[in-house]
Coordinates of C-alpha atoms in Angstrom, one line a residue:
M1 CA 0.0 0.0 -0.2
G2 CA 1.5 3.1 -0.9
F3 CA 0.5 6.8 1.0
D4 CA -0.6 9.8 -0.7
R5 CA 2.5 11.9 -1.2
E6 CA 1.5 15.0 0.7
L7 CA 1.1 12.8 3.7
V8 CA 4.6 11.3 3.2
K9 CA 6.2 14.8 2.6
G10 CA 4.5 16.3 5.7
T11 CA 6.3 13.6 8.1
T12 CA 9.5 13.0 6.2
A13 CA 11.6 15.5 7.9
T14 CA 9.9 14.7 11.5
V15 CA 11.0 10.8 10.7
V16 CA 14.7 12.0 9.9
L17 CA 15.1 13.8 13.0
R18 CA 13.8 10.9 15.1
L19 CA 16.2 8.5 13.5
L20 CA 19.4 10.8 13.6
R21 CA 18.3 11.2 17.5
E22 CA 19.8 7.5 17.7
R23 CA 23.0 7.9 15.6
E24 CA 24.2 9.7 12.9
M25 CA 23.5 8.1 9.4
Y26 CA 24.3 8.7 5.8
G27 CA 21.3 9.3 3.4
Y28 CA 20.7 5.9 1.8
E29 CA 21.2 4.2 5.3
M30 CA 18.1 6.5 6.6
V31 CA 16.1 5.2 3.3
K32 CA 16.9 1.3 4.2
E33 CA 15.9 1.9 7.8
V34 CA 12.7 3.5 7.3
N35 CA 11.8 0.5 4.9
A36 CA 13.0 -2.0 7.4
R37 CA 11.2 -0.6 10.5
T38 CA 7.7 -0.4 8.7
G39 CA 8.0 -3.5 7.1
G40 CA 8.1 -2.0 3.7
L41 CA 4.6 0.0 4.6
F42 CA 6.9 3.1 4.0
K43 CA 8.8 3.2 0.6
W44 CA 10.9 6.1 0.9
K45 CA 13.3 6.4 -2.0
E46 CA 16.6 8.7 -2.2
G47 CA 14.7 11.4 -4.2
T48 CA 12.3 12.0 -1.2
L49 CA 15.0 12.1 1.5
Y50 CA 17.6 14.2 -0.1
P51 CA 15.8 17.4 -0.2
C52 CA 14.2 17.2 3.4
L53 CA 18.1 16.8 4.5
H54 CA 19.4 19.7 2.5
R55 CA 16.4 21.8 3.9
L56 CA 17.0 20.4 7.6
E57 CA 20.9 21.1 7.0
V58 CA 20.0 24.9 5.8
D59 CA 17.8 25.4 8.7
G60 CA 20.5 24.3 11.3
L61 CA 18.6 21.1 12.5
L62 CA 21.3 18.8 11.0
R63 CA 24.8 18.7 10.2
S64 CA 27.1 16.6 8.0
H65 CA 30.4 15.6 7.1
W66 CA 31.7 13.3 4.9
R67 CA 33.5 9.9 5.5
E68 CA 35.1 6.9 4.0
A69 CA 33.2 3.7 4.0
P70 CA 34.7 0.4 4.1
N71 CA 34.4 -0.1 0.5
G72 CA 36.4 3.1 -0.1
K73 CA 33.2 5.4 -1.1
K74 CA 32.6 8.6 0.3
R75 CA 29.6 9.1 2.4
K76 CA 27.7 12.2 3.6
Y77 CA 26.9 11.6 7.4
Y78 CA 24.3 13.6 9.3
R79 CA 23.9 14.2 12.4
I80 CA 21.0 16.0 14.8
T81 CA 21.8 19.3 16.3
A82 CA 20.8 21.0 19.7
K83 CA 18.3 23.1 17.7
G84 CA 17.1 20.0 15.9
L85 CA 16.4 17.9 19.2
A86 CA 14.5 21.0 20.3
E87 CA 12.7 20.9 16.9
L88 CA 11.8 17.1 17.1
A89 CA 10.4 17.8 20.7
R90 CA 8.5 20.4 19.3
R91 CA 7.1 18.1 16.4
T92 CA 6.7 14.9 18.2
E93 CA 4.3 17.1 20.6
E94 CA 2.4 18.5 17.7
W95 CA 1.9 14.9 16.2
K96 CA 0.4 13.6 19.6
Q97 CA -2.1 16.0 19.3
F98 CA -2.8 16.2 15.7
A99 CA -3.0 12.5 15.4
G100 CA -5.3 12.4 18.7
G101 CA -7.6 15.1 17.1
V102 CA -7.7 13.0 13.8
N103 CA -8.6 9.6 15.8
V104 CA -11.2 11.4 17.2
L105 CA -12.8 12.6 13.9
L106 CA -12.1 9.2 11.9
L107 CA -12.3 6.6 14.5
G108 CA -14.3 8.2 17.3
K109 CA -11.3 7.5 19.7
T110 CA -10.6 9.7 22.0
G111 CA -7.0 9.5 24.6

């Protein structure tokens, strides 16, 4: 099942920040991680991710650096900043409230 593109776009940055709270990662690693954790329910592609990473870095929520991989290729690794951690906390709280409201409206569930 695929999700509406706008729905995915609206959550990508928050998911990226959450992943990078755990550890620094390179882009394709994030794609694989999201797809694996959701059992393929989310089907991220690099084209979805890289514009988001760029925006988050410009906004000061991420920092990046190049590192050589074991195969000799250089990979750009991203890590979350203190500003990014604060933004993740804000977005997480916002998501909880939003999801709660949608659940009430669509499913009749509260709490």
